[in-house]
Amino acid sequence: MRIRIKLAGEEHIPGVVGFWKEIMDFHQAKDPFFSMREGAEKEFSNYFREVISADDAHALVALVNKEKVIGFSISAVKYHPPVFTETKYGEIVDLAIHDDYRHEGIGEEMLKIIFEWFDACDARRIELRVAAQNMNGFSFWEKHGFVECLHVLNLEKGA
């Protein structure tokens, strides 16, 4: 079994979307915020296609046996308002590895490639969001030097 990490292409979209659906089901079980509307898979497929072709975004896939998607990441270069000394930053939108392949260094290898891409884009600050209930994800990011900076609060107002 050989695992490869490479830039995502059109041919990877069905595998990424299937894996993304599994991740969303996991998150939805912990927090109803992650409930998906009808057509969400098609929308995510379109979004991932846009990411693949964008100059300011970067998508990776981790593949086993040359074709099965067991992980993916989405990263982008973004800008804060021009009131800050440094406005450009990198955002890791998603980085996920299938449960069966965790703790094998795949996430770390993907993160290394993401960091290299951010370096090439001159994005020195890197931000991301982690679901409050995702302690595995939180531990992964802490292990790799990420620290809390802001807390995202929300309020669900009555319908």
GROMACS .gro file of N, CA and C in nm:
model
  477
    1MET      N    1   0.084  -0.118   0.000
    1MET     CA    2   0.000   0.000   0.000
    1MET      C    3   0.088   0.124   0.000
    2ARG      N    4   0.078   0.201  -0.105
    2ARG     CA    5   0.157   0.323  -0.117
    2ARG      C    6   0.065   0.444  -0.114
    3ILE      N    7   0.097   0.539  -0.030
    3ILE     CA    8   0.017   0.661  -0.018
    3ILE      C    9   0.092   0.774  -0.087
    4ARG      N   10   0.020   0.845  -0.174
    4ARG     CA   11   0.078   0.960  -0.244
    4ARG      C   12  -0.003   1.084  -0.213
    5ILE      N   13   0.065   1.195  -0.203
    5ILE     CA   14   0.000   1.324  -0.186
    5ILE      C   15   0.032   1.406  -0.310
    6LYS      N   16  -0.072   1.463  -0.370
    6LYS     CA   17  -0.051   1.541  -0.492
    6LYS      C   18  -0.155   1.650  -0.503
    7LEU      N   19  -0.131   1.742  -0.596
    7LEU     CA   20  -0.231   1.845  -0.624
    7LEU      C   21  -0.358   1.778  -0.672
    8ALA      N   22  -0.470   1.827  -0.627
    8ALA     CA   23  -0.599   1.771  -0.668
    8ALA      C   24  -0.630   1.810  -0.812
    9GLY      N   25  -0.694   1.718  -0.881
    9GLY     CA   26  -0.738   1.741  -1.018
    9GLY      C   27  -0.884   1.704  -1.033
   10GLU      N   28  -0.938   1.732  -1.148
   10GLU     CA   29  -1.079   1.700  -1.178
   10GLU      C   30  -1.112   1.554  -1.146
   11GLU      N   31  -1.017   1.466  -1.176
   11GLU     CA   32  -1.042   1.323  -1.157
   11GLU      C   33  -1.060   1.284  -1.011
   12HIS      N   34  -1.019   1.371  -0.918
   12HIS     CA   35  -1.030   1.341  -0.776
   12HIS      C   36  -1.160   1.391  -0.713
   13ILE      N   37  -1.234   1.472  -0.786
   13ILE     CA   38  -1.353   1.535  -0.729
   13ILE      C   39  -1.453   1.434  -0.672
   14PRO      N   40  -1.491   1.328  -0.744
   14PRO     CA   41  -1.588   1.234  -0.684
   14PRO      C   42  -1.539   1.173  -0.552
   15GLY      N   43  -1.413   1.136  -0.544
   15GLY     CA   44  -1.359   1.078  -0.421
   15GLY      C   45  -1.354   1.178  -0.307
   16VAL      N   46  -1.318   1.303  -0.339
   16VAL     CA   47  -1.313   1.407  -0.236
   16VAL      C   48  -1.455   1.435  -0.185
   17VAL      N   49  -1.550   1.446  -0.277
   17VAL     CA   50  -1.688   1.475  -0.236
   17VAL      C   51  -1.743   1.363  -0.148
   18GLY      N   52  -1.716   1.239  -0.183
   18GLY     CA   53  -1.762   1.127  -0.100
   18GLY      C   54  -1.702   1.131   0.039
   19PHE      N   55  -1.573   1.160   0.047
   19PHE     CA   56  -1.507   1.169   0.177
   19PHE      C   57  -1.558   1.290   0.255
   20TRP      N   58  -1.577   1.403   0.188
   20TRP     CA   59  -1.630   1.524   0.251
   20TRP      C   60  -1.766   1.495   0.313
   21LYS      N   61  -1.849   1.419   0.245
   21LYS     CA   62  -1.982   1.383   0.296
   21LYS      C   63  -1.968   1.306   0.428
   22GLU      N   64  -1.874   1.214   0.436
   22GLU     CA   65  -1.850   1.140   0.560
   22GLU      C   66  -1.811   1.235   0.674
   23ILE      N   67  -1.725   1.330   0.643
   23ILE     CA   68  -1.680   1.427   0.744
   23ILE      C   69  -1.797   1.512   0.792
   24MET      N   70  -1.880   1.554   0.698
   24MET     CA   71  -1.995   1.636   0.735
   24MET      C   72  -2.094   1.557   0.821
   25ASP      N   73  -2.113   1.430   0.790
   25ASP     CA   74  -2.200   1.346   0.872
   25ASP      C   75  -2.146   1.336   1.015
   26PHE      N   76  -2.015   1.321   1.028
   26PHE     CA   77  -1.950   1.315   1.160
   26PHE      C   78  -1.977   1.445   1.237
   27HIS      N   79  -1.954   1.558   1.172
   27HIS     CA   80  -1.973   1.687   1.238
   27HIS      C   81  -2.120   1.713   1.269
   28GLN      N   82  -2.208   1.675   1.179
   28GLN     CA   83  -2.352   1.697   1.201
   28GLN      C   84  -2.400   1.620   1.324
   29ALA      N   85  -2.345   1.502   1.348
   29ALA     CA   86  -2.384   1.424   1.465
   29ALA      C   87  -2.346   1.495   1.595
   30LYS      N   88  -2.247   1.582   1.589
   30LYS     CA   89  -2.202   1.654   1.708
   30LYS      C   90  -2.264   1.793   1.721
   31ASP      N   91  -2.302   1.853   1.607
   31ASP     CA   92  -2.353   1.990   1.608
   31ASP      C   93  -2.446   2.010   1.489
   32PRO      N   94  -2.573   2.043   1.512
   32PRO     CA   95  -2.668   2.060   1.402
   32PRO      C   96  -2.631   2.171   1.304
   33PHE      N   97  -2.541   2.260   1.342
   33PHE     CA   98  -2.496   2.363   1.248
   33PHE      C   99  -2.447   2.301   1.117
   34PHE      N  100  -2.389   2.183   1.126
   34PHE     CA  101  -2.330   2.118   1.009
   34PHE      C  102  -2.431   2.039   0.925
   35SER      N  103  -2.559   2.053   0.956
   35SER     CA  104  -2.662   1.987   0.875
   35SER      C  105  -2.654   2.041   0.732
   36MET      N  106  -2.664   1.951   0.639
   36MET     CA  107  -2.650   1.989   0.497
   36MET      C  108  -2.786   2.004   0.432
   37ARG      N  109  -2.796   2.102   0.347
   37ARG     CA  110  -2.920   2.120   0.272
   37ARG      C  111  -2.919   2.029   0.150
   38GLU      N  112  -3.032   2.015   0.090
   38GLU     CA  113  -3.043   1.933  -0.031
   38GLU      C  114  -2.952   1.992  -0.139
   39GLY      N  115  -2.880   1.906  -0.205
   39GLY     CA  116  -2.789   1.950  -0.311
   39GLY      C  117  -2.651   1.991  -0.262
   40ALA      N  118  -2.623   1.970  -0.134
   40ALA     CA  119  -2.495   2.013  -0.076
   40ALA      C  120  -2.376   1.945  -0.144
   41GLU      N  121  -2.389   1.819  -0.177
   41GLU     CA  122  -2.277   1.748  -0.240
   41GLU      C  123  -2.244   1.809  -0.377
   42LYS      N  124  -2.346   1.843  -0.452
   42LYS     CA  125  -2.322   1.906  -0.583
   42LYS      C  126  -2.257   2.044  -0.564
   43GLU      N  127  -2.305   2.118  -0.465
   43GLU     CA  128  -2.246   2.250  -0.437
   43GLU      C  129  -2.100   2.237  -0.396
   44PHE      N  130  -2.071   2.139  -0.310
   44PHE     CA  131  -1.931   2.120  -0.269
   44PHE      C  132  -1.846   2.078  -0.388
   45SER      N  133  -1.900   1.995  -0.473
   45SER     CA  134  -1.828   1.953  -0.594
   45SER      C  135  -1.793   2.074  -0.679
   46ASN      N  136  -1.888   2.164  -0.698
   46ASN     CA  137  -1.863   2.286  -0.776
   46ASN      C  138  -1.758   2.374  -0.707
   47TYR      N  139  -1.770   2.386  -0.575
   47TYR     CA  140  -1.674   2.465  -0.498
   47TYR      C  141  -1.534   2.407  -0.511
   48PHE      N  142  -1.521   2.276  -0.497
   48PHE     CA  143  -1.389   2.213  -0.505
   48PHE      C  144  -1.330   2.231  -0.645
   49ARG      N  145  -1.414   2.224  -0.747
   49ARG     CA  146  -1.370   2.247  -0.885
   49ARG      C  147  -1.314   2.389  -0.900
   50GLU      N  148  -1.380   2.487  -0.838
   50GLU     CA  149  -1.332   2.626  -0.842
   50GLU      C  150  -1.198   2.638  -0.770
   51VAL      N  151  -1.185   2.572  -0.656
   51VAL     CA  152  -1.060   2.577  -0.579
   51VAL      C  153  -0.944   2.523  -0.663
   52ILE      N  154  -0.968   2.413  -0.732
   52ILE     CA  155  -0.863   2.351  -0.814
   52ILE      C  156  -0.809   2.447  -0.919
   53SER      N  157  -0.897   2.529  -0.974
   53SER     CA  158  -0.854   2.616  -1.084
   53SER      C  159  -0.817   2.757  -1.040
   54ALA      N  160  -0.835   2.792  -0.914
   54ALA     CA  161  -0.808   2.928  -0.866
   54ALA      C  162  -0.659   2.950  -0.843
   55ASP      N  163  -0.613   3.071  -0.871
   55ASP     CA  164  -0.473   3.107  -0.848
   55ASP      C  165  -0.443   3.131  -0.700
   56ASP      N  166  -0.545   3.171  -0.624
   56ASP     CA  167  -0.524   3.203  -0.483
   56ASP      C  168  -0.568   3.090  -0.389
   57ALA      N  169  -0.585   2.971  -0.446
   57ALA     CA  170  -0.625   2.855  -0.365
   57ALA      C  171  -0.539   2.735  -0.402
   58HIS      N  172  -0.542   2.635  -0.315
   58HIS     CA  173  -0.453   2.520  -0.329
   58HIS      C  174  -0.526   2.399  -0.272
   59ALA      N  175  -0.535   2.293  -0.349
   59ALA     CA  176  -0.603   2.172  -0.302
   59ALA      C  177  -0.512   2.052  -0.321
   60LEU      N  178  -0.505   1.970  -0.218
   60LEU     CA  179  -0.426   1.848  -0.221
   60LEU      C  180  -0.517   1.728  -0.198
   61VAL      N  181  -0.473   1.613  -0.247
   61VAL     CA  182  -0.538   1.487  -0.214
   61VAL      C  183  -0.432   1.389  -0.167
   62ALA      N  184  -0.472   1.302  -0.076
   62ALA     CA  185  -0.390   1.189  -0.036
   62ALA      C  186  -0.458   1.066  -0.095
   63LEU      N  187  -0.380   0.988  -0.168
   63LEU     CA  188  -0.434   0.873  -0.240
   63LEU      C  189  -0.366   0.746  -0.195
   64VAL      N  190  -0.443   0.639  -0.184
   64VAL     CA  191  -0.388   0.508  -0.159
   64VAL      C  192  -0.418   0.424  -0.283
   65ASN      N  193  -0.323   0.339  -0.318
   65ASN     CA  194  -0.337   0.255  -0.438
   65ASN      C  195  -0.368   0.338  -0.562
   66LYS      N  196  -0.304   0.452  -0.573
   66LYS     CA  197  -0.309   0.543  -0.688
   66LYS      C  198  -0.440   0.615  -0.712
   67GLU      N  199  -0.551   0.571  -0.653
   67GLU     CA  200  -0.676   0.635  -0.690
   67GLU      C  201  -0.774   0.661  -0.576
   68LYS      N  202  -0.770   0.586  -0.467
   68LYS     CA  203  -0.868   0.605  -0.361
   68LYS      C  204  -0.829   0.725  -0.274
   69VAL      N  205  -0.920   0.823  -0.264
   69VAL     CA  206  -0.897   0.942  -0.184
   69VAL      C  207  -0.915   0.907  -0.036
   70ILE      N  208  -0.807   0.927   0.041
   70ILE     CA  209  -0.813   0.902   0.185
   70ILE      C  210  -0.788   1.030   0.264
   71GLY      N  211  -0.770   1.140   0.192
   71GLY     CA  212  -0.749   1.268   0.257
   71GLY      C  213  -0.752   1.380   0.155
   72PHE      N  214  -0.781   1.500   0.203
   72PHE     CA  215  -0.776   1.616   0.115
   72PHE      C  216  -0.755   1.741   0.198
   73SER      N  217  -0.711   1.845   0.131
   73SER     CA  218  -0.697   1.975   0.197
   73SER      C  219  -0.736   2.084   0.099
   74ILE      N  220  -0.783   2.194   0.156
   74ILE     CA  221  -0.813   2.315   0.080
   74ILE      C  222  -0.749   2.430   0.157
   75SER      N  223  -0.670   2.509   0.088
   75SER     CA  224  -0.606   2.625   0.147
   75SER      C  225  -0.624   2.744   0.053
   76ALA      N  226  -0.617   2.864   0.109
   76ALA     CA  227  -0.635   2.983   0.026
   76ALA      C  228  -0.557   3.100   0.084
   77VAL      N  229  -0.521   3.191  -0.003
   77VAL     CA  230  -0.460   3.317   0.039
   77VAL      C  231  -0.573   3.418   0.052
   78LYS      N  232  -0.577   3.485   0.166
   78LYS     CA  233  -0.683   3.581   0.194
   78LYS      C  234  -0.621   3.712   0.243
   79TYR      N  235  -0.707   3.812   0.263
   79TYR     CA  236  -0.661   3.943   0.309
   79TYR      C  237  -0.752   3.997   0.419
   80HIS      N  238  -0.688   4.043   0.526
   80HIS     CA  239  -0.761   4.115   0.630
   80HIS      C  240  -0.778   4.259   0.583
   81PRO      N  241  -0.867   4.335   0.647
   81PRO     CA  242  -0.882   4.477   0.610
   81PRO      C  243  -0.748   4.550   0.619
   82PRO      N  244  -0.731   4.656   0.541
   82PRO     CA  245  -0.601   4.725   0.535
   82PRO      C  246  -0.569   4.812   0.656
   83VAL      N  247  -0.623   4.779   0.771
   83VAL     CA  248  -0.590   4.852   0.893
   83VAL      C  249  -0.475   4.787   0.968
   84PHE      N  250  -0.442   4.665   0.929
   84PHE     CA  251  -0.336   4.592   0.998
   84PHE      C  252  -0.203   4.608   0.926
   85THR      N  253  -0.094   4.590   1.001
   85THR     CA  254   0.039   4.597   0.944
   85THR      C  255   0.056   4.493   0.834
   86GLU      N  256   0.009   4.374   0.861
   86GLU     CA  257   0.018   4.265   0.764
   86GLU      C  258  -0.123   4.217   0.733
   87THR      N  259  -0.164   4.235   0.609
   87THR     CA  260  -0.302   4.199   0.574
   87THR      C  261  -0.312   4.061   0.510
   88LYS      N  262  -0.211   4.020   0.437
   88LYS     CA  263  -0.216   3.890   0.369
   88LYS      C  264  -0.199   3.777   0.468
   89TYR      N  265  -0.280   3.672   0.451
   89TYR     CA  266  -0.265   3.555   0.536
   89TYR      C  267  -0.309   3.431   0.460
   90GLY      N  268  -0.267   3.317   0.510
   90GLY     CA  269  -0.310   3.191   0.453
   90GLY      C  270  -0.418   3.131   0.541
   91GLU      N  271  -0.517   3.073   0.476
   91GLU     CA  272  -0.622   3.007   0.551
   91GLU      C  273  -0.629   2.860   0.511
   92ILE      N  274  -0.623   2.774   0.610
   92ILE     CA  275  -0.645   2.632   0.585
   92ILE      C  276  -0.795   2.611   0.607
   93VAL      N  277  -0.865   2.588   0.498
   93VAL     CA  278  -1.010   2.574   0.501
   93VAL      C  279  -1.048   2.434   0.548
   94ASP      N  280  -0.979   2.335   0.497
   94ASP     CA  281  -1.004   2.195   0.532
   94ASP      C  282  -0.873   2.118   0.525
   95LEU      N  283  -0.858   2.024   0.616
   95LEU     CA  284  -0.754   1.923   0.606
   95LEU      C  285  -0.810   1.803   0.680
   96ALA      N  286  -0.833   1.695   0.607
   96ALA     CA  287  -0.895   1.577   0.667
   96ALA      C  288  -0.829   1.450   0.616
   97ILE      N  289  -0.811   1.358   0.707
   97ILE     CA  290  -0.755   1.226   0.674
   97ILE      C  291  -0.855   1.122   0.723
   98HIS      N  292  -0.881   1.023   0.641
   98HIS     CA  293  -0.974   0.916   0.679
   98HIS      C  294  -0.926   0.848   0.807
   99ASP      N  295  -1.022   0.811   0.892
   99ASP     CA  296  -0.991   0.748   1.022
   99ASP      C  297  -0.892   0.632   1.009
  100ASP      N  298  -0.908   0.549   0.908
  100ASP     CA  299  -0.824   0.430   0.892
  100ASP      C  300  -0.678   0.463   0.862
  101TYR      N  301  -0.649   0.588   0.828
  101TYR     CA  302  -0.512   0.625   0.788
  101TYR      C  303  -0.452   0.734   0.877
  102ARG      N  304  -0.517   0.764   0.987
  102ARG     CA  305  -0.462   0.866   1.077
  102ARG      C  306  -0.343   0.811   1.154
  103HIS      N  307  -0.262   0.900   1.203
  103HIS     CA  308  -0.143   0.868   1.283
  103HIS      C  309  -0.036   0.797   1.200
  104GLU      N  310  -0.036   0.822   1.070
  104GLU     CA  311   0.067   0.767   0.981
  104GLU      C  312   0.151   0.877   0.918
  105GLY      N  313   0.132   1.001   0.963
  105GLY     CA  314   0.211   1.113   0.912
  105GLY      C  315   0.157   1.177   0.785
  106ILE      N  316   0.041   1.136   0.739
  106ILE     CA  317  -0.015   1.190   0.615
  106ILE      C  318  -0.055   1.336   0.635
  107GLY      N  319  -0.123   1.366   0.745
  107GLY     CA  320  -0.162   1.504   0.773
  107GLY      C  321  -0.041   1.595   0.786
  108GLU      N  322   0.063   1.545   0.851
  108GLU     CA  323   0.186   1.624   0.866
  108GLU      C  324   0.250   1.651   0.730
  109GLU      N  325   0.251   1.552   0.643
  109GLU     CA  326   0.310   1.570   0.510
  109GLU      C  327   0.228   1.669   0.428
  110MET      N  328   0.097   1.659   0.439
  110MET     CA  329   0.012   1.756   0.368
  110MET      C  330   0.036   1.896   0.422
  111LEU      N  331   0.046   1.909   0.553
  111LEU     CA  332   0.070   2.038   0.615
  111LEU      C  333   0.203   2.097   0.569
  112LYS      N  334   0.304   2.014   0.555
  112LYS     CA  335   0.434   2.061   0.506
  112LYS      C  336   0.420   2.120   0.365
  113ILE      N  337   0.345   2.054   0.279
  113ILE     CA  338   0.324   2.103   0.142
  113ILE      C  339   0.243   2.233   0.144
  114ILE      N  340   0.143   2.239   0.230
  114ILE     CA  341   0.063   2.361   0.243
  114ILE      C  342   0.152   2.476   0.289
  115PHE      N  343   0.236   2.453   0.391
  115PHE     CA  344   0.327   2.557   0.438
  115PHE      C  345   0.419   2.605   0.326
  116GLU      N  346   0.469   2.514   0.245
  116GLU     CA  347   0.556   2.552   0.132
  116GLU      C  348   0.480   2.641   0.034
  117TRP      N  349   0.354   2.607   0.008
  117TRP     CA  350   0.274   2.689  -0.083
  117TRP      C  351   0.251   2.828  -0.024
  118PHE      N  352   0.218   2.834   0.106
  118PHE     CA  353   0.199   2.964   0.170
  118PHE      C  354   0.329   3.046   0.166
  119ASP      N  355   0.442   2.980   0.187
  119ASP     CA  356   0.571   3.050   0.178
  119ASP      C  357   0.590   3.110   0.038
  120ALA      N  358   0.559   3.032  -0.064
  120ALA     CA  359   0.574   3.080  -0.202
  120ALA      C  360   0.480   3.198  -0.230
  121CYS      N  361   0.368   3.203  -0.159
  121CYS     CA  362   0.271   3.313  -0.175
  121CYS      C  363   0.300   3.429  -0.081
  122ASP      N  364   0.405   3.416  -0.001
  122ASP     CA  365   0.443   3.517   0.097
  122ASP      C  366   0.332   3.542   0.200
  123ALA      N  367   0.266   3.434   0.241
  123ALA     CA  368   0.164   3.442   0.345
  123ALA      C  369   0.225   3.384   0.472
  124ARG      N  370   0.265   3.471   0.563
  124ARG     CA  371   0.336   3.425   0.683
  124ARG      C  372   0.243   3.387   0.797
  125ARG      N  373   0.130   3.450   0.806
  125ARG     CA  374   0.032   3.416   0.910
  125ARG      C  375  -0.062   3.311   0.851
  126ILE      N  376  -0.091   3.207   0.928
  126ILE     CA  377  -0.181   3.102   0.882
  126ILE      C  378  -0.292   3.088   0.985
  127GLU      N  379  -0.415   3.091   0.935
  127GLU     CA  380  -0.531   3.081   1.021
  127GLU      C  381  -0.617   2.962   0.980
  128LEU      N  382  -0.697   2.914   1.074
  128LEU     CA  383  -0.792   2.807   1.045
  128LEU      C  384  -0.898   2.808   1.154
  129ARG      N  385  -1.004   2.735   1.128
  129ARG     CA  386  -1.112   2.719   1.225
  129ARG      C  387  -1.128   2.571   1.253
  130VAL      N  388  -1.156   2.538   1.378
  130VAL     CA  389  -1.178   2.399   1.419
  130VAL      C  390  -1.313   2.393   1.490
  131ALA      N  391  -1.395   2.297   1.452
  131ALA     CA  392  -1.523   2.278   1.520
  131ALA      C  393  -1.497   2.253   1.668
  132ALA      N  394  -1.575   2.317   1.753
  132ALA     CA  395  -1.556   2.308   1.898
  132ALA      C  396  -1.560   2.164   1.948
  133GLN      N  397  -1.637   2.079   1.883
  133GLN     CA  398  -1.651   1.940   1.926
  133GLN      C  399  -1.543   1.847   1.868
  134ASN      N  400  -1.458   1.900   1.783
  134ASN     CA  401  -1.357   1.817   1.716
  134ASN      C  402  -1.225   1.820   1.793
  135MET      N  403  -1.219   1.744   1.899
  135MET     CA  404  -1.098   1.745   1.983
  135MET      C  405  -0.978   1.682   1.913
  136ASN      N  406  -1.001   1.583   1.826
  136ASN     CA  407  -0.890   1.525   1.750
  136ASN      C  408  -0.827   1.630   1.660
  137GLY      N  409  -0.910   1.706   1.592
  137GLY     CA  410  -0.860   1.812   1.506
  137GLY      C  411  -0.787   1.918   1.586
  138PHE      N  412  -0.845   1.959   1.698
  138PHE     CA  413  -0.782   2.060   1.782
  138PHE      C  414  -0.644   2.014   1.828
  139SER      N  415  -0.634   1.889   1.870
  139SER     CA  416  -0.505   1.835   1.916
  139SER      C  417  -0.403   1.835   1.803
  140PHE      N  418  -0.446   1.798   1.682
  140PHE     CA  419  -0.355   1.797   1.567
  140PHE      C  420  -0.297   1.936   1.544
  141TRP      N  421  -0.384   2.037   1.545
  141TRP     CA  422  -0.336   2.172   1.517
  141TRP      C  423  -0.247   2.224   1.628
  142GLU      N  424  -0.280   2.198   1.752
  142GLU     CA  425  -0.193   2.239   1.863
  142GLU      C  426  -0.056   2.174   1.852
  143LYS      N  427  -0.055   2.046   1.817
  143LYS     CA  428   0.070   1.972   1.802
  143LYS      C  429   0.161   2.037   1.698
  144HIS      N  430   0.101   2.103   1.600
  144HIS     CA  431   0.179   2.165   1.493
  144HIS      C  432   0.199   2.315   1.511
  145GLY      N  433   0.181   2.360   1.635
  145GLY     CA  434   0.219   2.497   1.670
  145GLY      C  435   0.108   2.601   1.661
  146PHE      N  436  -0.012   2.562   1.625
  146PHE     CA  437  -0.121   2.658   1.618
  146PHE      C  438  -0.171   2.689   1.759
  147VAL      N  439  -0.203   2.815   1.783
  147VAL     CA  440  -0.253   2.859   1.913
  147VAL      C  441  -0.383   2.936   1.894
  148GLU      N  442  -0.463   2.936   1.998
  148GLU     CA  443  -0.589   3.011   1.992
  148GLU      C  444  -0.560   3.159   1.980
  149CYS      N  445  -0.640   3.226   1.898
  149CYS     CA  446  -0.624   3.370   1.879
  149CYS      C  447  -0.758   3.440   1.901
  150LEU      N  448  -0.859   3.392   1.837
  150LEU     CA  449  -0.994   3.448   1.848
  150LEU      C  450  -1.092   3.336   1.880
  151HIS      N  451  -1.198   3.367   1.947
  151HIS     CA  452  -1.305   3.271   1.968
  151HIS      C  453  -1.422   3.313   1.879
  152VAL      N  454  -1.476   3.220   1.805
  152VAL     CA  455  -1.591   3.247   1.721
  152VAL      C  456  -1.715   3.212   1.803
  153LEU      N  457  -1.797   3.311   1.828
  153LEU     CA  458  -1.920   3.291   1.904
  153LEU      C  459  -2.037   3.301   1.809
  154ASN      N  460  -2.145   3.231   1.840
  154ASN     CA  461  -2.264   3.242   1.756
  154ASN      C  462  -2.387   3.235   1.842
  155LEU      N  463  -2.496   3.281   1.786
  155LEU     CA  464  -2.625   3.280   1.853
  155LEU      C  465  -2.729   3.234   1.752
  156GLU      N  466  -2.801   3.132   1.785
  156GLU     CA  467  -2.909   3.083   1.700
  156GLU      C  468  -3.038   3.150   1.749
  157LYS      N  469  -3.087   3.247   1.676
  157LYS     CA  470  -3.210   3.317   1.715
  157LYS      C  471  -3.331   3.234   1.673
  158GLY      N  472  -3.437   3.246   1.747
  158GLY     CA  473  -3.559   3.171   1.719
  158GLY      C  474  -3.613   3.200   1.580
  159ALA      N  475  -3.681   3.101   1.525
  159ALA     CA  476  -3.733   3.115   1.388
  159ALA      C  477  -3.859   3.198   1.386
   0.00000   0.00000   0.00000
